[in-house]
Coordinates of C-alpha atoms and ligand atoms in Angstrom, one line a residue:
X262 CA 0.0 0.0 0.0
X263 CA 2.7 2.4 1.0
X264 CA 4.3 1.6 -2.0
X265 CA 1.6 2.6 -4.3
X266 CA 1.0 5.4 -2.3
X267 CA 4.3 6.9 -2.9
X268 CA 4.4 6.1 -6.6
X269 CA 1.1 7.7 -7.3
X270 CA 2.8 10.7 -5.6
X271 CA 5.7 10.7 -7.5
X272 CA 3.6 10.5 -10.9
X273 CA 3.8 13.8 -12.2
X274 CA 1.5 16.0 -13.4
X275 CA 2.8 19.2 -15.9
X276 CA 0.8 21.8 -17.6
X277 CA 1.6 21.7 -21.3
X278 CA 3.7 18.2 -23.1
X279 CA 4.7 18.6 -25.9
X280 CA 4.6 15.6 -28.1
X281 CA 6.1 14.4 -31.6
X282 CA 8.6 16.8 -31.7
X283 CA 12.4 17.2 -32.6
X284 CA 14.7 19.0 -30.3
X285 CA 17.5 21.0 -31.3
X286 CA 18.2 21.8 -27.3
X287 CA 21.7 24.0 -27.5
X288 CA 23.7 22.3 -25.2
X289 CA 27.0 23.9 -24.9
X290 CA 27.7 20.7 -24.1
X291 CA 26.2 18.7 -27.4
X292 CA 27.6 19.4 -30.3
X293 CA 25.3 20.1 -33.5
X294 CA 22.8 21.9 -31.8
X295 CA 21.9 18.8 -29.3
X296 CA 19.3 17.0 -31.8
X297 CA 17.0 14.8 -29.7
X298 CA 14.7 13.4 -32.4
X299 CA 11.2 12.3 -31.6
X300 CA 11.2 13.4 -28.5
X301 CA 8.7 15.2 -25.7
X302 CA 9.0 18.2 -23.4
X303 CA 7.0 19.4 -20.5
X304 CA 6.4 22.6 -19.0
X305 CA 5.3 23.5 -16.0
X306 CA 5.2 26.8 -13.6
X307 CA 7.0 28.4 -17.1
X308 CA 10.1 25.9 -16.8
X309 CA 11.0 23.5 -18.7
X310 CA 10.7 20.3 -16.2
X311 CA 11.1 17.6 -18.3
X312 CA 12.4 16.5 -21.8
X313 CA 14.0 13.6 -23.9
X314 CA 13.0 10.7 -26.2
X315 CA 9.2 10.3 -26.1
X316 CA 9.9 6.3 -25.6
X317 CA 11.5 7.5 -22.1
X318 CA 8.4 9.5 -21.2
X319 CA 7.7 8.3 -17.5
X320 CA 4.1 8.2 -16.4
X321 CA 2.6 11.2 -16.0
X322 CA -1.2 12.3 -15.1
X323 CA -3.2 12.4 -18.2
X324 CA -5.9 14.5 -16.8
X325 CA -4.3 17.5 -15.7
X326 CA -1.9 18.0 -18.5
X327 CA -2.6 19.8 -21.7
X328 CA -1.1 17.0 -24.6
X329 CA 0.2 19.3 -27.6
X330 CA 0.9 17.0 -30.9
X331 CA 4.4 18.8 -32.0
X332 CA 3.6 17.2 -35.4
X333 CA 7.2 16.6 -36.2
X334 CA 8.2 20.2 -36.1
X335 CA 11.5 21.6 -34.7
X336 CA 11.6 23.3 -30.9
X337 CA 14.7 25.6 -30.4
X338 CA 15.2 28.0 -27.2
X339 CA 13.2 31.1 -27.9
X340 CA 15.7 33.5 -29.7
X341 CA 17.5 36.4 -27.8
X342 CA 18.6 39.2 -30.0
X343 CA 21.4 40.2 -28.1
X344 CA 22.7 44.1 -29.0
X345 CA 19.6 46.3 -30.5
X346 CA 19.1 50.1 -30.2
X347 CA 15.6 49.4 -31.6
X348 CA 14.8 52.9 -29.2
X349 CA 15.3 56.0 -31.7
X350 CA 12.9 59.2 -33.2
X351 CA 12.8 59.8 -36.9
X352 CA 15.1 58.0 -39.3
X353 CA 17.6 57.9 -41.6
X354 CA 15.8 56.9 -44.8
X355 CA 16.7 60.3 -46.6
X356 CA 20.8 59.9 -45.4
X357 CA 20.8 56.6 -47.0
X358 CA 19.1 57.9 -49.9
X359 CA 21.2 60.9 -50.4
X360 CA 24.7 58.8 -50.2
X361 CA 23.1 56.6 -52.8
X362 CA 22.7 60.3 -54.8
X363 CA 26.3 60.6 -54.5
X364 CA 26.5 62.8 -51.7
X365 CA 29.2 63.0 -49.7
X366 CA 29.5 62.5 -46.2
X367 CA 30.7 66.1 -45.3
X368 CA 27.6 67.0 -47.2
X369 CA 25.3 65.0 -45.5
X370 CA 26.7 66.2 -42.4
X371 CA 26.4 69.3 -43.3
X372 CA 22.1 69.0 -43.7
X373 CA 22.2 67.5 -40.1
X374 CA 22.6 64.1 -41.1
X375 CA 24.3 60.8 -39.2
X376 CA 23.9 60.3 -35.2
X377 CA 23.1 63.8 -34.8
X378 CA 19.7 63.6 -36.3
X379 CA 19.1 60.8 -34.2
X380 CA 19.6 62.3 -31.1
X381 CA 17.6 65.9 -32.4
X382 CA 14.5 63.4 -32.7
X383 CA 14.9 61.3 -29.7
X384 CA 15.4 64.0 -28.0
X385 CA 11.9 65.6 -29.4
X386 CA 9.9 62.6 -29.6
X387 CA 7.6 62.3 -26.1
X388 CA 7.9 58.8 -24.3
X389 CA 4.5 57.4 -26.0
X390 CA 5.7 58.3 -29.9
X391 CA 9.3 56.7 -29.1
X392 CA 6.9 53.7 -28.0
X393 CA 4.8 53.6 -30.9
X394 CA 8.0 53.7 -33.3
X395 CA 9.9 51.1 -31.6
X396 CA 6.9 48.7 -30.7
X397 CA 6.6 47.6 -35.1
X398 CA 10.6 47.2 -34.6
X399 CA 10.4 45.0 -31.6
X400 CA 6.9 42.7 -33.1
X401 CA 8.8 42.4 -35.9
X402 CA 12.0 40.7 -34.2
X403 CA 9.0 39.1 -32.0
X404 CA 7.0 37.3 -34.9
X405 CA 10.7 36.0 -36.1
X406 CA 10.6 33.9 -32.9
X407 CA 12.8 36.3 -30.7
X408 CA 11.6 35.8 -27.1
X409 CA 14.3 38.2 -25.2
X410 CA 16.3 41.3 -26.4
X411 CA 18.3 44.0 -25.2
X412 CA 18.0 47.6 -25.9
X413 CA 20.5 50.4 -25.6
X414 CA 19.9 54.0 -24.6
X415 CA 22.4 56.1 -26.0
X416 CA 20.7 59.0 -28.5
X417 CA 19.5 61.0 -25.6
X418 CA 23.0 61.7 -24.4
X419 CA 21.3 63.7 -21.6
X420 CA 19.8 62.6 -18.0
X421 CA 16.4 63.6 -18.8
X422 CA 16.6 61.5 -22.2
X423 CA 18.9 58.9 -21.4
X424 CA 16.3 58.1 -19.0
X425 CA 13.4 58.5 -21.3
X426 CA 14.8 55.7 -23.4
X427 CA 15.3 53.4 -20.9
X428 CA 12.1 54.4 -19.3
X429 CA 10.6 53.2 -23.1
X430 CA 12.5 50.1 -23.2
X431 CA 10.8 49.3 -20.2
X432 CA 7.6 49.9 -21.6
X433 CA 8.1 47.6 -24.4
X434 CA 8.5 44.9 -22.1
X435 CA 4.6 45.3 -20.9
X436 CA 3.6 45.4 -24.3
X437 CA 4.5 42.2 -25.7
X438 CA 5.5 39.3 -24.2
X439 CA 9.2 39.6 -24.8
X440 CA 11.8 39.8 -22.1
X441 CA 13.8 43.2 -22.4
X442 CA 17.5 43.4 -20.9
X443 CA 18.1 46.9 -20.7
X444 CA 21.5 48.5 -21.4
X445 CA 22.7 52.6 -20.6
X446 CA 25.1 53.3 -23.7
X447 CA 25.4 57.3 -22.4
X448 CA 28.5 57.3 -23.9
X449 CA 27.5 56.6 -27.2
X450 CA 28.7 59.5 -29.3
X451 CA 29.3 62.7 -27.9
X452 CA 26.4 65.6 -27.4
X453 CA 26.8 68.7 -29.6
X454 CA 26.8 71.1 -26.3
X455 CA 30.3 69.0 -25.0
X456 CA 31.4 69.1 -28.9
X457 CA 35.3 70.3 -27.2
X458 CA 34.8 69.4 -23.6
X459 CA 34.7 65.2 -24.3
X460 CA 36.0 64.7 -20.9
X461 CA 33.4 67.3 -19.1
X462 CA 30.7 64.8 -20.7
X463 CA 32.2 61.5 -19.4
X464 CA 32.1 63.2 -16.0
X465 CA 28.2 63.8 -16.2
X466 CA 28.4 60.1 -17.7
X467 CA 30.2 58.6 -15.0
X468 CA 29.2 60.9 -12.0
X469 CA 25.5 61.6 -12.6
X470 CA 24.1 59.5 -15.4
X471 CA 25.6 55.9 -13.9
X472 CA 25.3 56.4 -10.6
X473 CA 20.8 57.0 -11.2
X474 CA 20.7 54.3 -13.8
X475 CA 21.5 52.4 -10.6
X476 CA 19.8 53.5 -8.0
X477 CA 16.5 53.6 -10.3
X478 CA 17.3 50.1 -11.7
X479 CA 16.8 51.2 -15.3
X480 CA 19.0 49.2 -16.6
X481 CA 21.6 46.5 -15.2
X482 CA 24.3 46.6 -17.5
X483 CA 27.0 49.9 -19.5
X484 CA 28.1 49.6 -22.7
X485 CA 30.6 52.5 -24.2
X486 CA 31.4 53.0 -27.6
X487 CA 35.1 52.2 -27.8
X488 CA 36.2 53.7 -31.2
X489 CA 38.1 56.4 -33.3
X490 CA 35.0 57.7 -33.6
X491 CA 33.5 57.5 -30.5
X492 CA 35.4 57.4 -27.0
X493 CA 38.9 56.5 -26.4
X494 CA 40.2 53.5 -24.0
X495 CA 41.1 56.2 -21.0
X496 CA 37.7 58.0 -21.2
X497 CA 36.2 54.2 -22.1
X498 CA 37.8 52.9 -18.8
X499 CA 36.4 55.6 -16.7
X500 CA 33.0 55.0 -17.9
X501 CA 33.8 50.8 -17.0
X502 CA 35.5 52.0 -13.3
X503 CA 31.5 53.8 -12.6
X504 CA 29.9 51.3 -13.9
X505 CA 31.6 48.9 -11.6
X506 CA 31.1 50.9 -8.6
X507 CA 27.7 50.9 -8.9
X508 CA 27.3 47.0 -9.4
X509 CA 26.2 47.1 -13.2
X510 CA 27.7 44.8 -15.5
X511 CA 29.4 46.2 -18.5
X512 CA 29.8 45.7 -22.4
X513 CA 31.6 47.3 -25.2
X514 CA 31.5 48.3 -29.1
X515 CA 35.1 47.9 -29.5
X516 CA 37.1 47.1 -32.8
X517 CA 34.6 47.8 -35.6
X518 CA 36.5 50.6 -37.2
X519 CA 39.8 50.3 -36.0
X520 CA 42.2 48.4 -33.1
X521 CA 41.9 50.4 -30.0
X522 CA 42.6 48.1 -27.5
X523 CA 39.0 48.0 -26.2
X524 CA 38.1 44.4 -26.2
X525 CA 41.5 44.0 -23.6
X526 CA 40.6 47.0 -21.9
X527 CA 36.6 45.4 -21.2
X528 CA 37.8 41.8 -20.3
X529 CA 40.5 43.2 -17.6
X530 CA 36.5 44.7 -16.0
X531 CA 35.4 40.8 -17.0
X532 CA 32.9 42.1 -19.2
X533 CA 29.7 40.1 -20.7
X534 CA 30.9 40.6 -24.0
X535 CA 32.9 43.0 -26.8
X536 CA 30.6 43.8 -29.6
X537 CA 31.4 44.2 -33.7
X538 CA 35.4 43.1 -33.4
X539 CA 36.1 42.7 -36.7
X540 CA 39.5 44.2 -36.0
X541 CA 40.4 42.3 -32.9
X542 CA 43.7 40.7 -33.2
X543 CA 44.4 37.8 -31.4
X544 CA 46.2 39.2 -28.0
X545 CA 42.0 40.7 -27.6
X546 CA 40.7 36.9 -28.2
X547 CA 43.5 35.6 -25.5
X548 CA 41.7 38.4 -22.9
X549 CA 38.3 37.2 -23.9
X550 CA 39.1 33.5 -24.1
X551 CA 40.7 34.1 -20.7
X552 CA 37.7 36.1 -18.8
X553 CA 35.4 34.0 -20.9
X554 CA 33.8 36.7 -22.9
X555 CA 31.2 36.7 -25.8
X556 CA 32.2 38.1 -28.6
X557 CA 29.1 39.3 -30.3
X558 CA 29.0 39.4 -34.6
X559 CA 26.6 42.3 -36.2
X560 CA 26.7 40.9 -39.7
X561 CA 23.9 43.4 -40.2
X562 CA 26.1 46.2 -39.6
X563 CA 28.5 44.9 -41.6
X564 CA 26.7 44.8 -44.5
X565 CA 24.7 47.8 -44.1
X566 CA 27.7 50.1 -44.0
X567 CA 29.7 47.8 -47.1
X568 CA 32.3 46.6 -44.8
X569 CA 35.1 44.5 -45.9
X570 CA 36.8 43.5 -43.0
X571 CA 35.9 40.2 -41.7
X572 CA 36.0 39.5 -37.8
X573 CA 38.5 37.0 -37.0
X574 CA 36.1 34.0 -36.8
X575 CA 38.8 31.1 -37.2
X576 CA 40.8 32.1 -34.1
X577 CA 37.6 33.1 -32.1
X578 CA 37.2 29.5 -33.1
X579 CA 41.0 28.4 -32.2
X580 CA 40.2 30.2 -27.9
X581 CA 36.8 28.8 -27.6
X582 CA 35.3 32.2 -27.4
X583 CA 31.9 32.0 -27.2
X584 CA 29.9 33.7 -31.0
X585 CA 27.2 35.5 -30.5
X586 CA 24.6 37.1 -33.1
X587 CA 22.8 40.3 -33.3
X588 CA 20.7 42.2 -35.6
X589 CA 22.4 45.6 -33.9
X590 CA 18.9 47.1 -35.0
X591 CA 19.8 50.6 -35.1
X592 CA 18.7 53.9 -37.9
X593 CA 22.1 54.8 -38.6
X594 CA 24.4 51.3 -39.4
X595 CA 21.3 48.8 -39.0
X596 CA 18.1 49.3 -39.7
X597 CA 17.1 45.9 -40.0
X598 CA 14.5 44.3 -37.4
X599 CA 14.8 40.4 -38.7
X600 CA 17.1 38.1 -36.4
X601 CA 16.4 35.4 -39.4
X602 CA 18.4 37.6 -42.4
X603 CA 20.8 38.1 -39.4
X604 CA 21.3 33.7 -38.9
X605 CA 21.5 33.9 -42.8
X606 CA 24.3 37.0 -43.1
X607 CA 25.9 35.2 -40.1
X608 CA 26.6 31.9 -42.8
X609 CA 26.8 33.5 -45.9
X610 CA 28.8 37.0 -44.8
X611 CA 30.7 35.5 -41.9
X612 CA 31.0 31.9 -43.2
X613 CA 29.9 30.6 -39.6
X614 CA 27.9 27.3 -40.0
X615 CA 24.2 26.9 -39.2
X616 CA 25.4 25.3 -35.8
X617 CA 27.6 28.1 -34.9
X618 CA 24.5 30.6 -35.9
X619 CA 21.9 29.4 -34.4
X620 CA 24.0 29.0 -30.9
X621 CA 24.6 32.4 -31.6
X622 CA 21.3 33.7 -31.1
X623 CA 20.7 31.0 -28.4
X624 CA 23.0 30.0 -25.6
X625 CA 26.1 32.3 -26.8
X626 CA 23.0 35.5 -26.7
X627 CA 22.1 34.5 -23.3
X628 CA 25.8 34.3 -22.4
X629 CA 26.6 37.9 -23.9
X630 CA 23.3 39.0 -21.8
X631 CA 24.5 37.5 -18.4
X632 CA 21.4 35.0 -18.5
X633 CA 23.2 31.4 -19.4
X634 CA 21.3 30.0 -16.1
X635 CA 18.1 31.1 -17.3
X636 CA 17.9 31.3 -20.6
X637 CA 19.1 30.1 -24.1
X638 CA 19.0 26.7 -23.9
X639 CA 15.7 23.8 -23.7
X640 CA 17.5 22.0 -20.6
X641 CA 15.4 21.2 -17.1
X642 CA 15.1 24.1 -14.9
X643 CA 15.8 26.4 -17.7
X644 CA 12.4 29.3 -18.5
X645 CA 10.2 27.9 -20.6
X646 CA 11.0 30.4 -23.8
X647 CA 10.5 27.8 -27.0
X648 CA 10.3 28.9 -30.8
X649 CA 8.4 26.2 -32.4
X650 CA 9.6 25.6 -35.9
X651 CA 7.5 23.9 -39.5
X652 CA 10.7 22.8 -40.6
X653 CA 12.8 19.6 -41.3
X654 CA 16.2 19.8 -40.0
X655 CA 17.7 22.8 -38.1
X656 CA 20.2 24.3 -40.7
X657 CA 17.0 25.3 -42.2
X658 CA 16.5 28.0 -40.4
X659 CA 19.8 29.8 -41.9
X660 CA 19.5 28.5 -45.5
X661 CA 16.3 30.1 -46.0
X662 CA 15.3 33.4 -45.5
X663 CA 12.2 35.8 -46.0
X664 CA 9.7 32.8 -45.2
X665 CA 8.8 32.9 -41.8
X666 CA 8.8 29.0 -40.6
X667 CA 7.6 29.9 -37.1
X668 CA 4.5 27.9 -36.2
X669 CA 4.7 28.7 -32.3
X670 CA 6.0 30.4 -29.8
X671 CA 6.0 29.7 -25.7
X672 CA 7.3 32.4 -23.3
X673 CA 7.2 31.7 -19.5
X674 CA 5.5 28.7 -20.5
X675 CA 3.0 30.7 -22.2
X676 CA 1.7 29.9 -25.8
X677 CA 2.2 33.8 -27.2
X678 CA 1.9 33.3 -30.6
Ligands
ZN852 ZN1 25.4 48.8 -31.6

C-alpha cells in the first residue's frame, strides 16, 4: 500500500507536453545543436521540467496536463537578440538615400545628417511616440521567434533623455510578451553642447548619469562605444570603473572601425561581452578567451555600411570564445529588425555554419546578456522560452530566408503566438 501510495505521488502532473517533436536543445555541451529526435518536453510553472525521447516518457497524469501534438516540427530556445538600439525618433531613410545620390559625407553632415539627427528626434519625440516607433521594430523581431532582447539607450545623451529611453524600453516589455534586458550606452557618441569638452561629458556620464541608472534600476548593464569615432580607452575605462562601482555589469562596441585596444581593456572589468570586433587581433581573443567573454558578430552592420573586414572568426574558433549574433537594429548602421536575415548574413557574410549561428542567437545571446542560467537553452530548470519551428532539420533555419517557418511560440510557458 505504501508503495503505491508513494508512486502515485511521485507520478507527475505538468501543464503543457509537448509531443512528436524534434529538439534542437543548444547544449553547450552537445555538439550540432543537441538534436534529440522524436522526443517530448514538459512545461510547468514556465520551466522547462522535463524533456528527452518520447519512448522515455515516464508516467505522467493524463488528466491534468494539456497533450500538444508537436507534429514533427522543430523546438529551439526562444531566440535572444542580443545588442539592438531598436529605441530612436525619426530615421535615416533620406541619409541613406542621399549617399546613394552621390552625396558625400561632409555634405550629409552638413544638412544634419548621421547620429546627430538621431539624437535631435529622440530628444523631441515624447515617451508614447518613441513607443509607438519602436513597438513595429520590436513585433517584428518578435513574430521571427525572438523571445528576449536588449535595448540600448544612448541617443539621448542627456539625464532627462537617457532616462526617457530606458524608461521606453521598459515599456516595451509590458507590451508584448518579450523579455527586455536593458543597457545605458550614455556614452555613445558625444552631445553637440560637449562638442570640445569630451571629458566634461564623461564626468556627467560617470558621476551623474551611472550612478541614477542604478539606483533607479533602469538598466543592469554599461556599454561605451570604444572607437576612433567614438570614445577613447582612457575616457572608455572611466566609464567601466562607474559602472563597476555601482554594481552594473558592463559591455563594449570595441574594434569595428579600427584596433583600440577596447576588447583588452573590457575583459581586464570581466565584461559580458565585446561587440562588432572585426579588427580584434588575437592578444584581444586571448583576454576574452581568458575572462570568458562573448564576442558578439553584427553581420547586419557589416553589411549595411559595405564593410570589408571580416571579424576574425577562425581564431575566435582556435580560444573557444563563445559567437554570439545580433541584428544591432539601429537607424544609422542597421536598420534591420529580422534576427532570421541576421542567422543567414551570419553563414553567408561570416562563413559561420548553421550550428555556430543558431548557438549564436541562443546560448552564446544568453551568455553575452549575463542570462546562461536562465535562458538560451531547452534543458530542465531552464524558462520555458521555446520557438516552435514547421521545418525539417535545423540548418534550415539559416538557409532560408524571408519565409517565416515559425509555427509557435511559448514564453514563461505561455503559448504567445
Ligand atoms: Zn550597436
Amino acid at each position: 500500500m505504501a508503495t503505491t501510495m508513494q508512486s502515485a505521488n511521485s507520478i507527475p502532473q505538468w501543464q503543457t507536453l509537448w509531443l512528436n517533436v524534434n529538439l534542437a536543445t543548444m547544449t553547450e555541451a552537445g555538439s550540432d545543436y543537441g538534436v534529440v529526435k522524436q522526443a517530448a518536453l514538459a512545461i510547468s510553472d514556465g520551466k522547462i521540467v522535463w524533456l528527452g525521447k518520447e519512448v522515455d516518457l515516464p508516467t505522467y497524469n493524463k488528466s491534468g496536463t494539456e497533450v500538444i501534438d508537436g507534429q514533427g516540427k522543430w523546438l529551439t530556445p526562444g531566440l535572444i537578440d542580443c545588442h539592438t538600439h531598436l529605441v530612436y525618433g525619426g530615421n535615416r531613410a533620406n541619409e541613406f538615400e542621399m549617399r546613394l545620390q552621390g552625396k558625400s559625407y561632409q555634405e550629409i553632415a552638413e544638412s544634419g545628417g548621421g547620429i546627430v539627427s538621431t539624437v535631435k528626434a529622440t530628444r523631441e519625440a515624447t515617451e508614447v511616440e518613441l513607443l509607438s516607433s519602436a513597438l513595429p521594430r520590436l513585433k517584428a523581431l518578435h513574430l521571427q521567434g525572438v523571445t528576449t532582447v536588449e535595448i540600448k539607450s544612448g541617443y539621448g545623451l542627456d539625464l532627462e533623455n537617457e532616462i526617457k529611453m530606458l524608461n521606453v524600453a521598459g515599456e516595451l516589455a509590458k507590451q508584448l510578451p518579450i523579455t527586455v534586458k536593458r543597457t545605458f550606452l550614455g556614452a555613445h557618441a558625444l552631445p553637440i553642447a560637449y562638442k570640445d569638452d569630451a571629458a566634461g561629458y564623461i564626468d556627467l556620464v560617470c558621476n551623474e548619469m551611472i550612478p541614477i541608472v542604478a539606483e533607479q534600476k533602469l538598466a543592469d548593464t554599461v556599454d561605451v562605444f570604444c572607437e576612433n569615432i567614438g570614445f577613447d580607452i582612457k575616457q572608455t575605462e572611466r566609464v567601466f570603473t562607474a559602472a563597476k562601482a555601482h554594481g552594473l555589469d558592463i559591455k563594449v562596441h570595441a574594434e569595428q572601425l579600427s584596433n583600440l585596444g577596447g576588447t583588452e581593456l573590457a575583459a581586464k572589468y570581466q565584461a559580458l561581452s565585446s561587440d562588432h570586433v572585426e579588427f580584434l587581433p588575437e592578444q584581444g581573443i586571448k583576454a576574452m578567451s581568458a575572462t570568458d567573454m562573448t564576442a558578439v558578430l553584427l553581420p547586419g552592420a557589416f553589411y549595411f555600411l559595405r564593410e570589408t573586414q571580416l571579424p576574425p572568426i577562425d581564431l575566435l574558433r582556435k580560444h573557444n570564445v563563445p559567437m554570439a549574433i545580433a541584428t544591432d537594429a539601429n537607424p544609422g548602421s542597421s536598420p534591420i529588425c529580422s534576427i532570421q536575415l541576421m542567422l543567414n548574413m551570419a553563414c553567408t557574410l561570416f562563413r559561420l555554419t548553421p550550428a555556430e549561428a543558431l548557438a549564436g542567437v541562443t546560448c552564446n545571446a544568453a551568455k553575452a546578456l549575463g542570462l546562461c542560467k536562465t535562458k538560451g537553452q531547452l534543458t530542465v530548470g531552464r524558462d520555458a522560452d521555446i520557438a516552435v519551428w514547421n521545418i525539417t532539420q535545423p540548418a534550415e533555419l539559416c538557409y532560408q530566408f524571408g519565409v517565416n517557418p515559425l509555427s509557435a511560440l511559448i514564453q514563461n510557458g505561455k503559448q504567445v503566438i
